[in-house]
PDB file of C-alpha atoms and ligand atoms in Angstrom:
ATOM      1  CA  MET A   1      70.518 -17.362  12.159  1.00 43.00           C
ATOM      2  CA  PRO A   2      68.433 -15.120  14.407  1.00 50.00           C
ATOM      3  CA  ARG A   3      65.482 -15.263  12.057  1.00 50.00           C
ATOM      4  CA  SER A   4      65.099 -19.031  12.140  1.00 55.00           C
ATOM      5  CA  ASN A   5      65.571 -19.058  15.911  1.00 59.00           C
ATOM      6  CA  ALA A   6      62.766 -16.564  16.218  1.00 61.00           C
ATOM      7  CA  ARG A   7      60.707 -18.704  13.938  1.00 59.00           C
ATOM      8  CA  VAL A   8      61.222 -21.843  16.020  1.00 58.00           C
ATOM      9  CA  ARG A   9      60.341 -19.921  19.186  1.00 61.00           C
ATOM     10  CA  VAL A  10      57.160 -18.563  17.635  1.00 58.00           C
ATOM     11  CA  SER A  11      56.246 -21.997  16.287  1.00 57.00           C
ATOM     12  CA  ARG A  12      56.589 -23.546  19.770  1.00 58.00           C
ATOM     13  CA  TRP A  13      54.527 -20.764  21.231  1.00 56.00           C
ATOM     14  CA  MET A  14      51.898 -21.359  18.546  1.00 55.00           C
ATOM     15  CA  GLU A  15      51.728 -25.050  19.408  1.00 55.00           C
ATOM     16  CA  THR A  16      50.672 -24.198  22.935  1.00 55.00           C
ATOM     17  CA  LEU A  17      47.721 -22.269  21.529  1.00 53.00           C
ATOM     18  CA  GLY A  18      46.282 -25.436  20.067  1.00 49.00           C
ATOM     19  CA  GLY A  19      45.278 -26.604  16.606  1.00 46.00           C
ATOM     20  CA  ALA A  20      42.419 -24.423  15.356  1.00 47.00           C
ATOM     21  CA  LEU A  21      43.803 -21.036  16.293  1.00 49.00           C
ATOM     22  CA  GLY A  22      47.317 -22.095  15.343  1.00 43.00           C
ATOM     23  CA  ALA A  23      46.149 -22.975  11.848  1.00 44.00           C
ATOM     24  CA  VAL A  24      44.578 -19.559  11.357  1.00 51.00           C
ATOM     25  CA  VAL A  25      47.457 -17.389  12.531  1.00 54.00           C
ATOM     26  CA  PHE A  26      50.454 -19.599  11.764  1.00 60.00           C
ATOM     27  CA  PRO A  27      53.410 -17.250  11.230  1.00 69.00           C
ATOM     28  CA  SER A  28      54.904 -16.818   7.794  1.00 86.00           C
ATOM     29  CA  ASP A  29      57.515 -14.734   6.022  1.00 92.00           C
ATOM     30  CA  CYS A  30      57.056 -11.401   4.290  1.00 95.00           C
ATOM     31  CA  ARG A  31      56.687 -12.260   0.622  1.00 95.00           C
ATOM     32  CA  LEU A  32      58.972  -9.423  -0.392  1.00 96.00           C
ATOM     33  CA  CYS A  33      61.874  -9.425   2.114  1.00 95.00           C
ATOM     34  CA  LYS A  34      61.409 -12.776   3.930  1.00 93.00           C
ATOM     35  CA  ALA A  35      61.281 -11.152   7.385  1.00 94.00           C
ATOM     36  CA  LEU A  36      59.069 -12.989   9.854  1.00 92.00           C
ATOM     37  CA  LEU A  37      55.588 -11.487   9.872  1.00 91.00           C
ATOM     38  CA  THR A  38      54.314 -10.487  13.279  1.00 85.00           C
ATOM     39  CA  ARG A  39      51.000  -8.890  12.331  1.00 82.00           C
ATOM     40  CA  ALA A  40      47.750 -10.782  12.848  1.00 82.00           C
ATOM     41  CA  ASP A  41      46.094  -9.888   9.518  1.00 87.00           C
ATOM     42  CA  ARG A  42      46.374 -11.871   6.284  1.00 89.00           C
ATOM     43  CA  LEU A  43      48.486  -9.356   4.396  1.00 94.00           C
ATOM     44  CA  PRO A  44      51.702 -11.270   3.595  1.00 94.00           C
ATOM     45  CA  ILE A  45      53.935  -8.166   3.453  1.00 95.00           C
ATOM     46  CA  CYS A  46      55.739  -6.634   6.445  1.00 95.00           C
ATOM     47  CA  ASP A  47      55.300  -3.041   7.649  1.00 95.00           C
ATOM     48  CA  ALA A  48      58.869  -2.143   6.641  1.00 96.00           C
ATOM     49  CA  CYS A  49      58.194  -3.185   3.023  1.00 97.00           C
ATOM     50  CA  LEU A  50      54.819  -1.413   2.939  1.00 96.00           C
ATOM     51  CA  GLY A  51      56.510   1.713   4.298  1.00 96.00           C
ATOM     52  CA  SER A  52      59.216   1.519   1.617  1.00 97.00           C
ATOM     53  CA  PHE A  53      56.813   1.825  -1.332  1.00 97.00           C
ATOM     54  CA  PRO A  54      58.085   4.802  -3.348  1.00 95.00           C
ATOM     55  CA  GLY A  55      55.499   7.583  -3.432  1.00 93.00           C
ATOM     56  CA  LEU A  56      55.003  10.423  -5.890  1.00 93.00           C
ATOM     57  CA  PRO A  57      55.675  14.120  -5.341  1.00 90.00           C
ATOM     58  CA  LYS A  58      52.769  16.494  -4.751  1.00 85.00           C
ATOM     59  CA  GLU A  59      53.729  18.555  -7.797  1.00 86.00           C
ATOM     60  CA  VAL A  60      52.398  16.646 -10.791  1.00 90.00           C
ATOM     61  CA  CYS A  61      50.924  17.534 -14.174  1.00 91.00           C
ATOM     62  CA  GLU A  62      47.270  18.316 -13.540  1.00 90.00           C
ATOM     63  CA  ARG A  63      46.220  16.103 -16.436  1.00 93.00           C
ATOM     64  CA  CYS A  64      48.448  13.021 -16.722  1.00 95.00           C
ATOM     65  CA  GLY A  65      49.782  13.052 -13.130  1.00 94.00           C
ATOM     66  CA  GLN A  66      53.405  12.832 -14.255  1.00 92.00           C
ATOM     67  CA  PRO A  67      55.809  14.368 -11.704  1.00 90.00           C
ATOM     68  CA  TRP A  68      57.316  17.633 -12.874  1.00 83.00           C
ATOM     69  CA  SER A  69      60.999  17.253 -13.566  1.00 72.00           C
ATOM     70  CA  VAL A  70      63.241  20.085 -12.362  1.00 58.00           C
ATOM     71  CA  GLU A  71      63.932  21.276 -15.937  1.00 57.00           C
ATOM     72  CA  ALA A  72      60.289  21.127 -16.970  1.00 60.00           C
ATOM     73  CA  ALA A  73      59.164  23.089 -13.924  1.00 56.00           C
ATOM     74  CA  GLU A  74      61.640  25.821 -14.830  1.00 57.00           C
ATOM     75  CA  GLU A  75      60.740  26.103 -18.492  1.00 62.00           C
ATOM     76  CA  GLU A  76      56.977  25.679 -18.244  1.00 59.00           C
ATOM     77  CA  SER A  77      54.467  27.828 -16.495  1.00 67.00           C
ATOM     78  CA  SER A  78      51.385  25.780 -17.530  1.00 74.00           C
ATOM     79  CA  ALA A  79      49.684  23.299 -15.178  1.00 80.00           C
ATOM     80  CA  ILE A  80      49.683  20.815 -18.076  1.00 86.00           C
ATOM     81  CA  CYS A  81      52.924  19.114 -19.173  1.00 88.00           C
ATOM     82  CA  ARG A  82      54.324  19.223 -22.681  1.00 86.00           C
ATOM     83  CA  GLU A  83      53.316  15.632 -23.480  1.00 87.00           C
ATOM     84  CA  CYS A  84      49.702  16.374 -22.555  1.00 91.00           C
ATOM     85  CA  ARG A  85      49.741  19.485 -24.753  1.00 89.00           C
ATOM     86  CA  GLU A  86      51.423  17.773 -27.710  1.00 89.00           C
ATOM     87  CA  ARG A  87      49.921  14.279 -27.599  1.00 86.00           C
ATOM     88  CA  GLY A  88      46.543  15.030 -26.087  1.00 87.00           C
ATOM     89  CA  PHE A  89      45.523  12.039 -23.962  1.00 94.00           C
ATOM     90  CA  ALA A  90      41.903  10.872 -24.199  1.00 96.00           C
ATOM     91  CA  PHE A  91      41.533  10.689 -20.394  1.00 97.00           C
ATOM     92  CA  ASP A  92      40.726  13.788 -18.366  1.00 96.00           C
ATOM     93  CA  ALA A  93      43.124  12.964 -15.540  1.00 96.00           C
ATOM     94  CA  ALA A  94      45.417  10.162 -14.424  1.00 97.00           C
ATOM     95  CA  ARG A  95      46.733   9.584 -10.920  1.00 97.00           C
ATOM     96  CA  SER A  96      48.760   6.856  -9.186  1.00 97.00           C
ATOM     97  CA  PHE A  97      49.639   5.722  -5.691  1.00 97.00           C
ATOM     98  CA  GLY A  98      53.405   5.352  -6.254  1.00 97.00           C
ATOM     99  CA  THR A  99      56.361   4.945  -8.568  1.00 96.00           C
ATOM    100  CA  TYR A 100      56.830   1.657 -10.409  1.00 96.00           C
ATOM    101  CA  GLU A 101      60.104   0.592  -8.831  1.00 95.00           C
ATOM    102  CA  GLY A 102      61.586  -1.122  -5.766  1.00 95.00           C
ATOM    103  CA  MET A 103      59.295  -3.072  -3.447  1.00 96.00           C
ATOM    104  CA  LEU A 104      56.170  -1.583  -5.018  1.00 97.00           C
ATOM    105  CA  ALA A 105      57.051  -3.091  -8.414  1.00 97.00           C
ATOM    106  CA  LYS A 106      57.659  -6.442  -6.685  1.00 97.00           C
ATOM    107  CA  ALA A 107      54.335  -6.220  -4.839  1.00 97.00           C
ATOM    108  CA  ILE A 108      52.514  -5.622  -8.132  1.00 97.00           C
ATOM    109  CA  VAL A 109      54.182  -8.706  -9.624  1.00 95.00           C
ATOM    110  CA  LEU A 110      52.898 -10.687  -6.607  1.00 95.00           C
ATOM    111  CA  LEU A 111      49.394  -9.358  -7.181  1.00 94.00           C
ATOM    112  CA  LYS A 112      49.596 -10.217 -10.862  1.00 92.00           C
ATOM    113  CA  TYR A 113      50.704 -13.821 -10.527  1.00 92.00           C
ATOM    114  CA  GLU A 114      49.516 -14.930  -7.095  1.00 92.00           C
ATOM    115  CA  GLU A 115      45.993 -13.624  -6.603  1.00 91.00           C
ATOM    116  CA  ILE A 116      46.672 -12.261  -3.088  1.00 93.00           C
ATOM    117  CA  ASP A 117      43.327 -10.753  -2.037  1.00 95.00           C
ATOM    118  CA  PRO A 118      44.538  -9.039   1.179  1.00 96.00           C
ATOM    119  CA  LEU A 119      47.152  -7.188  -0.891  1.00 97.00           C
ATOM    120  CA  GLY A 120      44.424  -6.064  -3.305  1.00 97.00           C
ATOM    121  CA  SER A 121      42.387  -4.773  -0.352  1.00 97.00           C
ATOM    122  CA  TRP A 122      45.398  -2.886   1.002  1.00 97.00           C
ATOM    123  CA  PHE A 123      45.943  -1.158  -2.355  1.00 98.00           C
ATOM    124  CA  ALA A 124      42.215  -0.364  -2.555  1.00 98.00           C
ATOM    125  CA  LYS A 125      42.506   1.491   0.746  1.00 98.00           C
ATOM    126  CA  GLN A 126      45.405   3.605  -0.555  1.00 97.00           C
ATOM    127  CA  LEU A 127      43.667   4.319  -3.872  1.00 98.00           C
ATOM    128  CA  GLU A 128      40.427   5.361  -2.167  1.00 98.00           C
ATOM    129  CA  LYS A 129      42.145   8.458  -0.767  1.00 95.00           C
ATOM    130  CA  ILE A 130      43.401   9.424  -4.235  1.00 96.00           C
ATOM    131  CA  ALA A 131      40.022   8.774  -5.888  1.00 97.00           C
ATOM    132  CA  ARG A 132      38.307  10.971  -3.301  1.00 96.00           C
ATOM    133  CA  GLY A 133      40.820  13.728  -4.016  1.00 93.00           C
ATOM    134  CA  LEU A 134      39.949  13.909  -7.737  1.00 92.00           C
ATOM    135  CA  PRO A 135      38.271  17.119  -8.922  1.00 89.00           C
ATOM    136  CA  GLU A 136      34.514  17.078  -8.336  1.00 89.00           C
ATOM    137  CA  LYS A 137      33.696  17.231 -12.073  1.00 91.00           C
ATOM    138  CA  PHE A 138      35.278  13.786 -12.627  1.00 91.00           C
ATOM    139  CA  GLY A 139      32.807  12.160 -10.247  1.00 86.00           C
ATOM    140  CA  PRO A 140      33.001   9.225 -10.587  1.00 95.00           C
ATOM    141  CA  ASP A 141      29.753   7.289 -11.178  1.00 95.00           C
ATOM    142  CA  LEU A 142      31.203   3.942 -12.279  1.00 96.00           C
ATOM    143  CA  VAL A 143      34.408   1.974 -11.667  1.00 98.00           C
ATOM    144  CA  VAL A 144      35.780   0.127 -14.719  1.00 98.00           C
ATOM    145  CA  PRO A 145      38.958  -1.996 -14.815  1.00 98.00           C
ATOM    146  CA  VAL A 146      41.243  -2.212 -17.838  1.00 97.00           C
ATOM    147  CA  PRO A 147      40.345  -5.725 -19.052  1.00 96.00           C
ATOM    148  CA  LEU A 148      42.656  -8.552 -20.036  1.00 94.00           C
ATOM    149  CA  HIS A 149      42.143 -10.252 -23.375  1.00 93.00           C
ATOM    150  CA  ARG A 150      39.764 -13.206 -22.882  1.00 92.00           C
ATOM    151  CA  ALA A 151      42.477 -15.766 -23.697  1.00 91.00           C
ATOM    152  CA  ARG A 152      44.887 -14.169 -21.202  1.00 89.00           C
ATOM    153  CA  GLN A 153      42.275 -14.053 -18.441  1.00 92.00           C
ATOM    154  CA  LYS A 154      41.388 -17.693 -19.035  1.00 92.00           C
ATOM    155  CA  GLU A 155      45.029 -18.658 -18.803  1.00 91.00           C
ATOM    156  CA  ARG A 156      45.642 -16.668 -15.593  1.00 90.00           C
ATOM    157  CA  GLY A 157      42.209 -17.311 -14.082  1.00 93.00           C
ATOM    158  CA  TYR A 158      41.597 -13.737 -12.962  1.00 95.00           C
ATOM    159  CA  ASN A 159      42.271 -10.105 -13.788  1.00 96.00           C
ATOM    160  CA  GLN A 160      44.672  -8.672 -11.199  1.00 96.00           C
ATOM    161  CA  VAL A 161      42.934  -5.293 -11.458  1.00 98.00           C
ATOM    162  CA  ASP A 162      39.759  -6.852  -9.997  1.00 98.00           C
ATOM    163  CA  LEU A 163      41.693  -7.710  -6.818  1.00 98.00           C
ATOM    164  CA  PHE A 164      41.861  -4.031  -5.865  1.00 98.00           C
ATOM    165  CA  GLY A 165      39.083  -2.761  -8.159  1.00 98.00           C
ATOM    166  CA  ARG A 166      36.242  -4.582  -6.414  1.00 98.00           C
ATOM    167  CA  PRO A 167      37.179  -3.512  -2.873  1.00 98.00           C
ATOM    168  CA  LEU A 168      37.859   0.027  -4.116  1.00 98.00           C
ATOM    169  CA  ALA A 169      34.413   0.311  -5.740  1.00 98.00           C
ATOM    170  CA  ARG A 170      32.883  -1.007  -2.495  1.00 98.00           C
ATOM    171  CA  ARG A 171      34.755   1.611  -0.459  1.00 98.00           C
ATOM    172  CA  LEU A 172      33.588   4.357  -2.809  1.00 98.00           C
ATOM    173  CA  GLY A 173      30.010   3.008  -2.823  1.00 98.00           C
ATOM    174  CA  LEU A 174      30.034   2.756  -6.633  1.00 98.00           C
ATOM    175  CA  PRO A 175      29.044   0.052  -9.128  1.00 97.00           C
ATOM    176  CA  TYR A 176      31.930  -2.064 -10.457  1.00 98.00           C
ATOM    177  CA  ARG A 177      31.726  -2.999 -14.163  1.00 96.00           C
ATOM    178  CA  PRO A 178      34.390  -5.623 -14.950  1.00 95.00           C
ATOM    179  CA  VAL A 179      32.903  -6.680 -18.303  1.00 92.00           C
ATOM    180  CA  LEU A 180      31.895  -3.299 -19.696  1.00 94.00           C
ATOM    181  CA  LEU A 181      35.147  -2.880 -21.612  1.00 96.00           C
ATOM    182  CA  GLN A 182      36.518  -5.653 -23.791  1.00 95.00           C
ATOM    183  CA  ARG A 183      40.008  -6.208 -25.038  1.00 95.00           C
ATOM    184  CA  LYS A 184      39.658  -7.367 -28.614  1.00 92.00           C
ATOM    185  CA  ARG A 185      43.335  -7.737 -29.426  1.00 86.00           C
ATOM    186  CA  ALA A 186      45.815  -9.369 -27.037  1.00 83.00           C
ATOM    187  CA  ARG A 187      49.009  -7.670 -25.989  1.00 77.00           C
ATOM    188  CA  PRO A 188      52.038  -8.932 -27.952  1.00 76.00           C
ATOM    189  CA  GLU A 189      54.167 -11.475 -26.072  1.00 71.00           C
ATOM    190  CA  LYS A 190      57.412  -9.586 -26.480  1.00 69.00           C
ATOM    191  CA  GLN A 191      58.503  -6.875 -24.070  1.00 70.00           C
ATOM    192  CA  LEU A 192      57.601  -3.478 -25.481  1.00 64.00           C
ATOM    193  CA  LEU A 193      60.290  -1.010 -24.584  1.00 64.00           C
ATOM    194  CA  HIS A 194      59.575   1.984 -26.752  1.00 77.00           C
ATOM    195  CA  PHE A 195      56.666   4.286 -26.240  1.00 74.00           C
ATOM    196  CA  ASP A 196      55.709   4.166 -29.922  1.00 79.00           C
ATOM    197  CA  GLU A 197      55.465   0.355 -29.843  1.00 82.00           C
ATOM    198  CA  ARG A 198      53.243   0.559 -26.778  1.00 81.00           C
ATOM    199  CA  TRP A 199      50.954   3.022 -28.533  1.00 85.00           C
ATOM    200  CA  ASP A 200      50.735   0.828 -31.655  1.00 85.00           C
ATOM    201  CA  ALA A 201      50.004  -2.291 -29.576  1.00 86.00           C
ATOM    202  CA  VAL A 202      46.876  -0.871 -27.917  1.00 89.00           C
ATOM    203  CA  ARG A 203      45.497   1.436 -30.597  1.00 89.00           C
ATOM    204  CA  GLY A 204      41.904   0.322 -31.180  1.00 90.00           C
ATOM    205  CA  ALA A 205      42.393  -2.772 -28.972  1.00 93.00           C
ATOM    206  CA  PHE A 206      39.440  -1.970 -26.670  1.00 96.00           C
ATOM    207  CA  ALA A 207      35.701  -1.676 -27.214  1.00 95.00           C
ATOM    208  CA  ILE A 208      32.527  -1.405 -25.174  1.00 95.00           C
ATOM    209  CA  ARG A 209      30.676  -4.706 -24.866  1.00 92.00           C
ATOM    210  CA  GLU A 210      27.513  -4.892 -26.904  1.00 88.00           C
ATOM    211  CA  GLY A 211      24.644  -3.447 -24.917  1.00 86.00           C
ATOM    212  CA  GLY A 212      27.011  -1.790 -22.415  1.00 86.00           C
ATOM    213  CA  ARG A 213      25.928   1.715 -21.379  1.00 86.00           C
ATOM    214  CA  VAL A 214      28.253   4.522 -20.396  1.00 90.00           C
ATOM    215  CA  ASP A 215      26.446   7.578 -21.781  1.00 89.00           C
ATOM    216  CA  ASN A 216      26.921  10.559 -19.542  1.00 92.00           C
ATOM    217  CA  PHE A 217      28.679   8.540 -16.853  1.00 96.00           C
ATOM    218  CA  ARG A 218      31.886   9.750 -15.268  1.00 97.00           C
ATOM    219  CA  ILE A 219      34.224   6.757 -15.305  1.00 98.00           C
ATOM    220  CA  LEU A 220      36.993   5.828 -12.892  1.00 98.00           C
ATOM    221  CA  LEU A 221      39.262   3.627 -15.024  1.00 98.00           C
ATOM    222  CA  LEU A 222      41.633   1.320 -13.115  1.00 98.00           C
ATOM    223  CA  ASP A 223      44.861  -0.412 -14.045  1.00 98.00           C
ATOM    224  CA  ASP A 224      47.806  -1.755 -12.064  1.00 97.00           C
ATOM    225  CA  VAL A 225      50.577   0.170 -13.828  1.00 96.00           C
ATOM    226  CA  MET A 226      50.673   3.225 -16.089  1.00 96.00           C
ATOM    227  CA  THR A 227      53.730   3.146 -18.334  1.00 91.00           C
ATOM    228  CA  SER A 228      53.296   5.344 -21.405  1.00 89.00           C
ATOM    229  CA  GLY A 229      49.625   6.109 -20.788  1.00 93.00           C
ATOM    230  CA  ALA A 230      48.769   4.317 -24.052  1.00 93.00           C
ATOM    231  CA  THR A 231      46.504   1.692 -22.444  1.00 95.00           C
ATOM    232  CA  LEU A 232      44.530   4.216 -20.385  1.00 97.00           C
ATOM    233  CA  ASP A 233      44.287   6.375 -23.506  1.00 97.00           C
ATOM    234  CA  ALA A 234      42.981   3.542 -25.711  1.00 96.00           C
ATOM    235  CA  CYS A 235      40.376   2.528 -23.092  1.00 97.00           C
ATOM    236  CA  SER A 236      39.347   6.157 -22.625  1.00 97.00           C
ATOM    237  CA  ARG A 237      38.828   6.557 -26.368  1.00 96.00           C
ATOM    238  CA  ALA A 238      36.459   3.570 -26.410  1.00 96.00           C
ATOM    239  CA  LEU A 239      34.572   4.870 -23.360  1.00 96.00           C
ATOM    240  CA  ARG A 240      34.284   8.395 -24.758  1.00 95.00           C
ATOM    241  CA  ALA A 241      33.167   7.129 -28.171  1.00 94.00           C
ATOM    242  CA  ALA A 242      30.347   5.333 -26.323  1.00 94.00           C
ATOM    243  CA  GLY A 243      29.331   8.588 -24.650  1.00 94.00           C
ATOM    244  CA  ALA A 244      31.164   8.676 -21.318  1.00 96.00           C
ATOM    245  CA  LYS A 245      31.137  12.167 -19.840  1.00 96.00           C
ATOM    246  CA  SER A 246      34.646  11.943 -18.378  1.00 97.00           C
ATOM    247  CA  VAL A 247      37.339   9.364 -17.700  1.00 98.00           C
ATOM    248  CA  ALA A 248      39.795   9.555 -14.805  1.00 98.00           C
ATOM    249  CA  GLY A 249      42.536   6.911 -14.782  1.00 98.00           C
ATOM    250  CA  LEU A 250      43.851   5.529 -11.506  1.00 98.00           C
ATOM    251  CA  THR A 251      46.741   3.069 -11.169  1.00 98.00           C
ATOM    252  CA  ILE A 252      48.704   1.576  -8.288  1.00 98.00           C
ATOM    253  CA  ALA A 253      51.998   2.641  -9.841  1.00 98.00           C
ATOM    254  CA  ARG A 254      53.439   4.535 -12.758  1.00 96.00           C
ATOM    255  CA  ALA A 255      56.718   4.678 -14.601  1.00 92.00           C
ATOM    256  CA  VAL A 256      58.183   8.145 -14.289  1.00 88.00           C
ATOM    257  CA  ARG A 257      59.710   9.606 -17.433  1.00 70.00           C
ATOM    258  CA  GLN A 258      63.294   9.956 -16.252  1.00 61.00           C
ATOM    259  CA  ALA A 259      63.424   6.279 -15.257  1.00 39.00           C
ATOM    260  CA  THR A 260      62.045   5.271 -18.639  1.00 37.00           C
ATOM    261  CA  ARG A 261      64.685   7.259 -20.470  1.00 37.00           C
ATOM    262  CA  VAL A 262      67.436   5.478 -18.541  1.00 36.00           C
ATOM    263  CA  ARG A 263      65.936   2.087 -19.380  1.00 34.00           C
ATOM    264  CA  GLU A 264      65.609   2.831 -23.080  1.00 35.00           C
ATOM    265  CA  SER A 265      69.186   3.983 -23.460  1.00 35.00           C
ATOM    266  CA  ALA A 266      70.568   1.002 -21.525  1.00 32.00           C
TER     267      ALA A 266
HETATM  268 ZN1   ZN B 301      59.106  -7.251   4.085  1.00 74.38          ZN
HETATM  269 ZN1   ZN B 302      50.775  15.731 -18.436  1.00 74.38          ZN
END
């Protein structure tokens, strides 16, 4: 196999560099495609995989950030999609870096279960550009992650949103408030496929911690994935009830509606 040959060659070359340096930059495989990594940084994903992350089109609903489908674009002249008009999300805007599929979905699973800090920093860099592109009126003043339930965080040891949330807040020069929001009710264990179940599962599940202050602040609310928008909506309701001036949601990835429809009918 060419890959293992290359690996042996690189390993021999590393040996000649000597112990200390060799230990720092010892070559490893891309965690997504297993290709040998040749970059010097600590990000364990190759450039080809990073470049394959599925992006979103420029044309999205002004409010929820959902890509316009061809049919919707033809039948609607509004800048706001039908779901936003009919359901009325509690957030003022929601945006994402990419679509929740392919290598991006796999990378988010890595972030969720393997606390890979350099991957969190890489996502923070991508999300910074999107956060800076938000309309001026949404600020933000504070960065707040969607929290895990206390029992879930204890079990996992960390909240994966913090891995990109902290470096993102640093990049934006804003305070990061990981304990401002609390999840009072844990997410059910079973896989929730239908949008209605997702909405029921998070309704009233979040609250502001006692003594937490959000009055008149413009909040940037972070999560890893936006599926139905129910979680961002429930968090936004709690933040708004406590006096937040605006809430803009930002996620690494989102499920796009067409894909969801295919999954539900399968
Ligand atoms: Zn790769
Ligand atoms: Zn919308």
